[in-house]
CSV table of C-alpha atoms in Angstrom, one decimal:
chain,number,residue,atom,x,y,z
Y,14,UNK,CA,-67.5,78.5,-62.7
Y,15,UNK,CA,-65.7,77.2,-65.5
Y,16,UNK,CA,-61.8,77.8,-66.7
Y,17,UNK,CA,-60.7,78.4,-70.0
Y,18,UNK,CA,-57.7,77.2,-72.0
Y,19,UNK,CA,-57.4,78.4,-75.5
Y,20,UNK,CA,-61.3,78.4,-76.7
Y,21,UNK,CA,-62.3,75.0,-75.3
Y,22,UNK,CA,-64.2,75.8,-71.6
Y,23,UNK,CA,-63.4,73.4,-69.2
Y,24,UNK,CA,-64.5,72.3,-65.5
Y,25,UNK,CA,-62.5,73.1,-62.6
Y,26,UNK,CA,-61.4,69.5,-60.9
Y,27,UNK,CA,-59.4,69.0,-57.7
Y,28,UNK,CA,-57.4,65.6,-57.5
Y,29,UNK,CA,-55.7,63.7,-55.2
Y,30,UNK,CA,-52.1,62.9,-56.6
Y,31,UNK,CA,-50.2,60.1,-54.6
Y,32,UNK,CA,-46.2,60.9,-54.9
Y,33,UNK,CA,-43.1,59.6,-52.9
Y,34,UNK,CA,-40.6,61.8,-51.2
Y,35,UNK,CA,-38.0,62.1,-53.8
Y,36,UNK,CA,-36.8,64.1,-56.5
Y,37,UNK,CA,-38.0,61.7,-59.4
Y,38,UNK,CA,-41.2,61.6,-58.1
Y,39,UNK,CA,-42.1,64.9,-57.6
Y,40,UNK,CA,-40.3,66.8,-59.8
Y,41,UNK,CA,-42.9,66.8,-62.7
Y,42,UNK,CA,-46.2,67.4,-60.4
Y,43,UNK,CA,-44.5,70.0,-58.2
Y,44,UNK,CA,-43.2,72.0,-61.1
Y,45,UNK,CA,-47.0,72.0,-62.9
Y,46,UNK,CA,-48.1,73.1,-59.7
Y,47,UNK,CA,-45.9,75.7,-58.7
Y,48,UNK,CA,-45.6,77.5,-62.5
Y,49,UNK,CA,-49.4,77.4,-62.5
Y,50,UNK,CA,-49.5,74.6,-65.5
Y,51,UNK,CA,-52.3,72.7,-63.7
Y,52,UNK,CA,-54.0,75.9,-63.0
Y,53,UNK,CA,-54.0,76.6,-66.8
Y,54,UNK,CA,-55.8,73.4,-67.2
Y,55,UNK,CA,-58.5,74.1,-64.2
Y,56,UNK,CA,-57.0,71.5,-62.2
Y,57,UNK,CA,-56.0,71.8,-58.6
Y,58,UNK,CA,-53.9,68.9,-57.0
Y,59,UNK,CA,-54.0,67.8,-53.4
Y,60,UNK,CA,-50.5,65.7,-52.9
Y,61,UNK,CA,-50.6,62.9,-50.9
Y,62,UNK,CA,-47.3,60.9,-49.6
Y,63,UNK,CA,-46.7,57.5,-49.6
Y,64,UNK,CA,-43.8,55.0,-49.0
Y,65,UNK,CA,-43.9,53.2,-52.8
Y,66,UNK,CA,-45.8,52.2,-55.6
Y,67,UNK,CA,-47.7,49.0,-54.3
Y,68,UNK,CA,-49.0,51.3,-51.5
Y,69,UNK,CA,-50.0,53.7,-54.0
Y,70,UNK,CA,-51.9,51.6,-56.3
Y,71,UNK,CA,-53.9,49.8,-53.1
Y,72,UNK,CA,-54.9,53.5,-52.4
Y,73,UNK,CA,-56.3,54.0,-56.0
Y,74,UNK,CA,-58.2,50.9,-55.3
Y,75,UNK,CA,-59.7,52.0,-52.4
Y,76,UNK,CA,-60.7,55.4,-54.2
Y,77,UNK,CA,-58.8,57.7,-51.9
Y,78,UNK,CA,-56.4,58.6,-54.4
Y,79,UNK,CA,-56.9,59.6,-58.3
Y,80,UNK,CA,-54.1,59.8,-59.9
Y,81,UNK,CA,-50.3,58.4,-58.7
Y,82,UNK,CA,-46.7,58.3,-59.4
Y,83,UNK,CA,-44.9,54.9,-59.3
Y,84,UNK,CA,-41.4,53.8,-60.0
Y,85,UNK,CA,-40.1,50.7,-61.9
Y,86,UNK,CA,-41.1,48.0,-58.9
Y,87,UNK,CA,-44.9,48.7,-59.1
Y,88,UNK,CA,-45.0,48.0,-63.0
Y,89,UNK,CA,-45.7,44.5,-62.3
Y,90,UNK,CA,-49.0,45.3,-61.0
Y,91,UNK,CA,-50.1,47.4,-63.9
Y,92,UNK,CA,-48.8,44.6,-66.7
Y,93,UNK,CA,-50.7,42.4,-64.5
Y,94,UNK,CA,-54.2,44.6,-65.2
Y,95,UNK,CA,-54.2,46.4,-61.8
Y,96,UNK,CA,-53.8,49.8,-62.9
Y,97,UNK,CA,-53.3,51.9,-66.5
Y,98,UNK,CA,-50.2,53.9,-67.2
Y,99,UNK,CA,-51.3,57.1,-69.0
Y,100,UNK,CA,-47.7,59.2,-69.0
Y,101,UNK,CA,-44.3,58.2,-69.2
Y,102,UNK,CA,-42.3,59.8,-66.3
Y,103,UNK,CA,-38.6,59.1,-66.9
Y,104,UNK,CA,-36.0,56.2,-67.0
Y,105,UNK,CA,-34.2,56.4,-64.1
Y,106,UNK,CA,-31.0,55.6,-62.3
Y,107,UNK,CA,-31.8,55.9,-58.5
Y,108,UNK,CA,-31.8,52.3,-57.4
Y,109,UNK,CA,-28.8,50.5,-56.2
Y,110,UNK,CA,-28.1,47.3,-54.0
Y,111,UNK,CA,-25.2,48.6,-51.6
Y,112,UNK,CA,-23.5,46.5,-49.1
Y,113,UNK,CA,-20.6,46.6,-46.2
Y,114,UNK,CA,-17.5,45.8,-46.7
Y,115,UNK,CA,-16.6,45.1,-43.1
Y,116,UNK,CA,-18.9,42.4,-43.6
Y,117,UNK,CA,-17.3,40.7,-46.0
Y,118,UNK,CA,-19.0,42.1,-48.8
Y,119,UNK,CA,-17.0,43.3,-52.4
Y,120,UNK,CA,-19.5,42.0,-55.1
Y,121,UNK,CA,-22.6,40.3,-55.9
Y,122,UNK,CA,-21.4,36.7,-55.2
Y,123,UNK,CA,-20.7,37.5,-51.8
Y,124,UNK,CA,-24.3,38.1,-50.9
Y,125,UNK,CA,-24.9,34.4,-50.4
Y,126,UNK,CA,-25.9,33.6,-47.1
Y,127,UNK,CA,-26.0,37.4,-45.8
Y,128,UNK,CA,-28.7,39.3,-44.5
Y,129,UNK,CA,-30.2,41.6,-47.0
Y,130,UNK,CA,-33.2,44.5,-46.3
Y,131,UNK,CA,-35.6,45.0,-49.5
Y,132,UNK,CA,-39.0,46.7,-49.9
Y,133,UNK,CA,-41.0,43.9,-51.3
Y,134,UNK,CA,-43.2,44.4,-54.4
Y,135,UNK,CA,-41.0,47.9,-55.1
Y,136,UNK,CA,-38.0,48.8,-57.3
Y,137,UNK,CA,-35.9,47.7,-54.4
Y,138,UNK,CA,-37.0,44.1,-54.9
Y,139,UNK,CA,-36.7,44.2,-58.3
Y,140,UNK,CA,-33.3,45.4,-58.6
Y,141,UNK,CA,-32.3,42.9,-55.6
Y,142,UNK,CA,-33.4,40.1,-57.6
Y,143,UNK,CA,-31.5,41.3,-60.8
Y,144,UNK,CA,-28.6,41.3,-58.8
Y,145,UNK,CA,-28.7,38.1,-57.4
Y,146,UNK,CA,-29.4,36.6,-60.6
Y,147,UNK,CA,-26.2,38.1,-62.5
Y,148,UNK,CA,-24.4,36.6,-59.3
Y,149,UNK,CA,-26.1,33.0,-60.1
Y,150,UNK,CA,-28.1,33.4,-56.8
Y,151,UNK,CA,-31.7,33.8,-55.8
Y,152,UNK,CA,-33.8,34.9,-52.7
Y,153,UNK,CA,-33.6,31.6,-51.1
Y,154,UNK,CA,-29.6,32.1,-50.9
Y,155,UNK,CA,-29.8,35.1,-48.9
Y,156,UNK,CA,-31.8,36.0,-45.5
Y,157,UNK,CA,-34.2,38.7,-47.4
Y,158,UNK,CA,-35.5,41.2,-44.4
Y,159,UNK,CA,-38.6,42.5,-45.8
Y,160,UNK,CA,-38.7,46.4,-44.3
Y,161,UNK,CA,-39.6,49.9,-45.6
Y,162,UNK,CA,-37.0,52.3,-46.7
Y,163,UNK,CA,-36.5,54.3,-43.7
Y,164,UNK,CA,-36.2,50.9,-41.6
Y,165,UNK,CA,-33.8,49.8,-44.1
Y,166,UNK,CA,-31.7,52.6,-43.8
Y,167,UNK,CA,-31.9,52.6,-39.9
Y,168,UNK,CA,-30.8,49.0,-39.5
Y,169,UNK,CA,-27.9,49.6,-42.2
Y,170,UNK,CA,-26.4,52.3,-40.2
Y,171,UNK,CA,-26.6,50.2,-37.1
Y,172,UNK,CA,-25.1,47.3,-39.2
Y,173,UNK,CA,-27.8,44.9,-38.6
Y,174,UNK,CA,-27.9,44.1,-42.0
Y,175,UNK,CA,-25.3,43.3,-44.2
Y,176,UNK,CA,-26.4,44.8,-47.4
Y,177,UNK,CA,-29.9,46.3,-48.9
Y,178,UNK,CA,-31.5,47.1,-52.2
Y,179,UNK,CA,-32.7,50.9,-51.9
Y,180,UNK,CA,-33.8,54.0,-54.0
Y,181,UNK,CA,-32.9,57.3,-54.1
Y,182,UNK,CA,-33.1,59.6,-51.8
Y,183,UNK,CA,-32.4,56.5,-49.1
Y,184,UNK,CA,-29.3,55.2,-51.0
Y,185,UNK,CA,-27.9,58.6,-50.6
Y,186,UNK,CA,-28.6,58.6,-46.8
Y,187,UNK,CA,-26.6,55.1,-46.5
Y,188,UNK,CA,-23.8,56.2,-49.2
Y,189,UNK,CA,-23.5,59.6,-46.7
Y,190,UNK,CA,-24.2,58.1,-43.1
Y,191,UNK,CA,-21.7,55.1,-43.9
Y,192,UNK,CA,-18.7,56.6,-46.0
Y,193,UNK,CA,-16.1,54.2,-47.5
Y,194,UNK,CA,-17.3,51.3,-45.9
Y,195,UNK,CA,-20.5,51.1,-48.5
Y,196,UNK,CA,-20.2,49.1,-51.8
Y,197,UNK,CA,-22.2,49.5,-54.7
Y,198,UNK,CA,-22.9,46.2,-56.3
Y,199,UNK,CA,-25.3,47.2,-59.0
Y,200,UNK,CA,-27.5,50.0,-59.8
Y,201,UNK,CA,-30.0,50.3,-62.5
Y,202,UNK,CA,-27.8,51.1,-65.5
Y,203,UNK,CA,-26.5,47.7,-64.7
Y,204,UNK,CA,-29.4,45.8,-66.4
Y,205,UNK,CA,-30.3,48.4,-68.8
Y,206,UNK,CA,-30.1,46.1,-71.7
Y,207,UNK,CA,-32.2,43.5,-69.6
Y,208,UNK,CA,-35.0,45.7,-68.1
Y,209,UNK,CA,-35.8,49.4,-68.5
Y,210,UNK,CA,-36.1,51.2,-65.2
Y,211,UNK,CA,-39.2,53.3,-66.5
Y,212,UNK,CA,-41.3,55.3,-64.0
Y,213,UNK,CA,-44.5,56.2,-64.9
Y,214,UNK,CA,-48.0,58.4,-64.0
Y,215,UNK,CA,-50.7,55.7,-63.4
Y,216,UNK,CA,-54.8,55.3,-62.7
Y,217,UNK,CA,-57.1,52.9,-62.3
Y,218,UNK,CA,-58.7,51.4,-65.7
Y,219,UNK,CA,-62.1,52.8,-64.7
Y,220,UNK,CA,-60.8,56.0,-64.0
Y,221,UNK,CA,-59.1,56.3,-67.3
Y,222,UNK,CA,-62.5,55.2,-69.3
Y,223,UNK,CA,-64.3,57.8,-67.4
Y,224,UNK,CA,-62.1,60.7,-67.0
Y,225,UNK,CA,-60.0,60.5,-70.4
Y,226,UNK,CA,-60.7,64.5,-70.7
Y,227,UNK,CA,-59.0,65.0,-67.0
Y,228,UNK,CA,-56.2,62.9,-67.8
Y,229,UNK,CA,-55.6,64.6,-71.0
Y,230,UNK,CA,-55.4,67.7,-69.5
Y,231,UNK,CA,-52.9,66.5,-66.4
Y,232,UNK,CA,-50.3,65.6,-69.4
Y,233,UNK,CA,-50.7,69.0,-71.3
Y,234,UNK,CA,-49.8,70.5,-68.0
Y,235,UNK,CA,-47.1,67.3,-67.1
Y,236,UNK,CA,-45.4,68.3,-70.5
Y,237,UNK,CA,-44.8,72.3,-70.0
Y,238,UNK,CA,-43.6,70.9,-66.7
Y,239,UNK,CA,-41.4,68.5,-68.2
Y,240,UNK,CA,-40.1,71.2,-70.7
Y,241,UNK,CA,-39.0,73.2,-67.7
Y,242,UNK,CA,-37.7,70.4,-65.6
Y,243,UNK,CA,-35.2,69.4,-68.8
Y,244,UNK,CA,-33.2,72.4,-68.1
Y,245,UNK,CA,-30.5,71.8,-65.8
Y,246,UNK,CA,-30.6,75.7,-64.8
Y,247,UNK,CA,-34.0,74.9,-63.0
Y,248,UNK,CA,-33.2,72.1,-61.0
Y,249,UNK,CA,-32.1,74.3,-58.2
Y,250,UNK,CA,-35.7,76.0,-58.0
Y,251,UNK,CA,-37.5,73.1,-58.4
Y,252,UNK,CA,-35.1,71.2,-55.3
Y,253,UNK,CA,-36.3,73.8,-53.2
Y,254,UNK,CA,-39.8,73.0,-53.8
Y,255,UNK,CA,-39.9,69.9,-53.3
Y,256,UNK,CA,-37.7,70.4,-50.3
Y,257,UNK,CA,-40.6,72.3,-49.1
Y,258,UNK,CA,-43.2,69.8,-50.2
Y,259,UNK,CA,-41.5,66.9,-48.3
Y,260,UNK,CA,-39.8,68.9,-45.3
Y,261,UNK,CA,-36.7,67.5,-46.5
Y,262,UNK,CA,-33.0,69.2,-46.5
Y,263,UNK,CA,-32.0,71.2,-49.6
Y,264,UNK,CA,-29.2,69.7,-50.3
Y,265,UNK,CA,-30.3,66.1,-50.0
Y,266,UNK,CA,-33.2,67.0,-52.8
Y,267,UNK,CA,-30.8,68.8,-55.0
Y,268,UNK,CA,-28.2,65.8,-55.1
Y,269,UNK,CA,-30.8,63.7,-56.6
Y,270,UNK,CA,-31.1,65.6,-59.7
Y,271,UNK,CA,-29.2,63.2,-61.6
Y,272,UNK,CA,-31.3,60.2,-60.9
Y,273,UNK,CA,-32.9,59.9,-64.0
Y,274,UNK,CA,-32.8,60.8,-67.9
Y,275,UNK,CA,-34.9,64.1,-68.3
Y,276,UNK,CA,-36.7,64.1,-71.8
Y,277,UNK,CA,-38.3,67.2,-72.9
Y,278,UNK,CA,-42.2,66.4,-73.9
Y,279,UNK,CA,-41.0,66.7,-77.7
Y,280,UNK,CA,-38.3,64.4,-76.9
Y,281,UNK,CA,-40.5,62.3,-75.5
Y,282,UNK,CA,-43.5,62.3,-78.4
Y,283,UNK,CA,-40.5,61.5,-80.6
Y,284,UNK,CA,-39.8,57.8,-78.4
Y,285,UNK,CA,-43.4,57.4,-79.0
Y,286,UNK,CA,-43.7,57.8,-82.2
Y,287,UNK,CA,-40.6,55.9,-83.5
Y,288,UNK,CA,-41.2,52.9,-81.1
Y,289,UNK,CA,-38.5,53.6,-78.8
Y,290,UNK,CA,-40.8,54.0,-75.7
Y,291,UNK,CA,-43.0,50.6,-76.2
Y,292,UNK,CA,-39.6,49.2,-76.5
Y,293,UNK,CA,-38.7,50.3,-73.0
Y,294,UNK,CA,-41.9,49.2,-71.3
Y,295,UNK,CA,-41.2,45.8,-73.1
Y,296,UNK,CA,-37.7,45.5,-71.9
Y,297,UNK,CA,-39.3,46.4,-68.3
Y,298,UNK,CA,-41.8,44.0,-68.6
Y,299,UNK,CA,-39.3,41.1,-69.8
Y,300,UNK,CA,-37.6,41.6,-66.7
Y,301,UNK,CA,-40.7,40.9,-64.7
Y,302,UNK,CA,-41.0,37.9,-66.8
Y,303,UNK,CA,-37.8,36.3,-66.3
Y,304,UNK,CA,-37.9,37.1,-62.6
Y,305,UNK,CA,-41.5,35.3,-62.1
Y,306,UNK,CA,-43.4,38.6,-61.5
Y,307,UNK,CA,-45.2,38.3,-64.8
Y,308,UNK,CA,-46.5,35.2,-66.1
Y,309,UNK,CA,-46.7,35.7,-69.8
Y,310,UNK,CA,-46.2,38.3,-72.2
Y,311,UNK,CA,-49.0,41.2,-72.3
Y,312,UNK,CA,-49.2,43.8,-75.1
Y,313,UNK,CA,-47.9,46.8,-74.1
Y,314,UNK,CA,-50.7,48.8,-75.6
Y,315,UNK,CA,-53.0,46.7,-73.2
Y,316,UNK,CA,-51.6,49.0,-70.3
Y,317,UNK,CA,-50.0,51.9,-71.7
Y,318,UNK,CA,-51.9,54.5,-73.0
Y,319,UNK,CA,-49.4,55.8,-75.9
Y,320,UNK,CA,-52.5,57.5,-77.8
Y,321,UNK,CA,-53.3,59.8,-75.0
Y,322,UNK,CA,-50.0,61.0,-74.5
Y,323,UNK,CA,-49.9,62.0,-78.3
Y,324,UNK,CA,-53.4,63.6,-77.9
Y,325,UNK,CA,-52.1,65.5,-75.4
Y,326,UNK,CA,-49.5,67.7,-77.7
Y,327,UNK,CA,-52.4,68.8,-80.2
């Protein structure tokens, strides 16, 4: 059977969607699912949890995932040609570099010689490098411990790390457990003028070429979810949905509702049309070039599908 949207008849499709267990990653996709916006587009979603963006991209490369959400750190892989961005998600402020005052750290310069936990290839690594650079330091000036997010939280709580770079809700977990001993050295807003912290929806280039109609339907559903999400009055309901999906405490999820700027679909389209969004992605790319994660400038249009985002409004 086929489903219909307006006059157009469309074939039903089931998509394997990769997410990370936090508000920012799930806010759109869970809303679109729970509100029936995907159903209107003939889409059934199978949500699959991952720890980070690079792992999501690897899963898309092996064919087990169709579409994924990534945070800022994994965008360097898109710039380097490993995936395509087909929809903007948001600009976030959920990443932070945090340290323990009792370990002699009050400012970024104090990280020199300290043991710092981070997750390689993610926004954790990105914000750590920026924070170090702001203090005239590099990764060579610290003892960098590569770990996953849960390991970093445990190591911070046990005191085996001096500092860490994490994303929400792990940042909230560290703050809650350690209280006044935690000092935030930097967050995404600290570097807003250098490198925008953009999150996006991505797929493989081949998928973008062969399944553009599916992506278009997906984005149409996301636009409705963006509008529902943008109303602060809906944050409570959305948090319950996300908590159920991730088996997390509701209060922990609800506390993450301020981790990003939540644009409506109309506001997002305006930013595409006036060039603001391209500048955000360019700023993000400049940050990766400065850190050495991207060798040379790449046209944003090579990896961000603005045309599809605009077509989804029709």
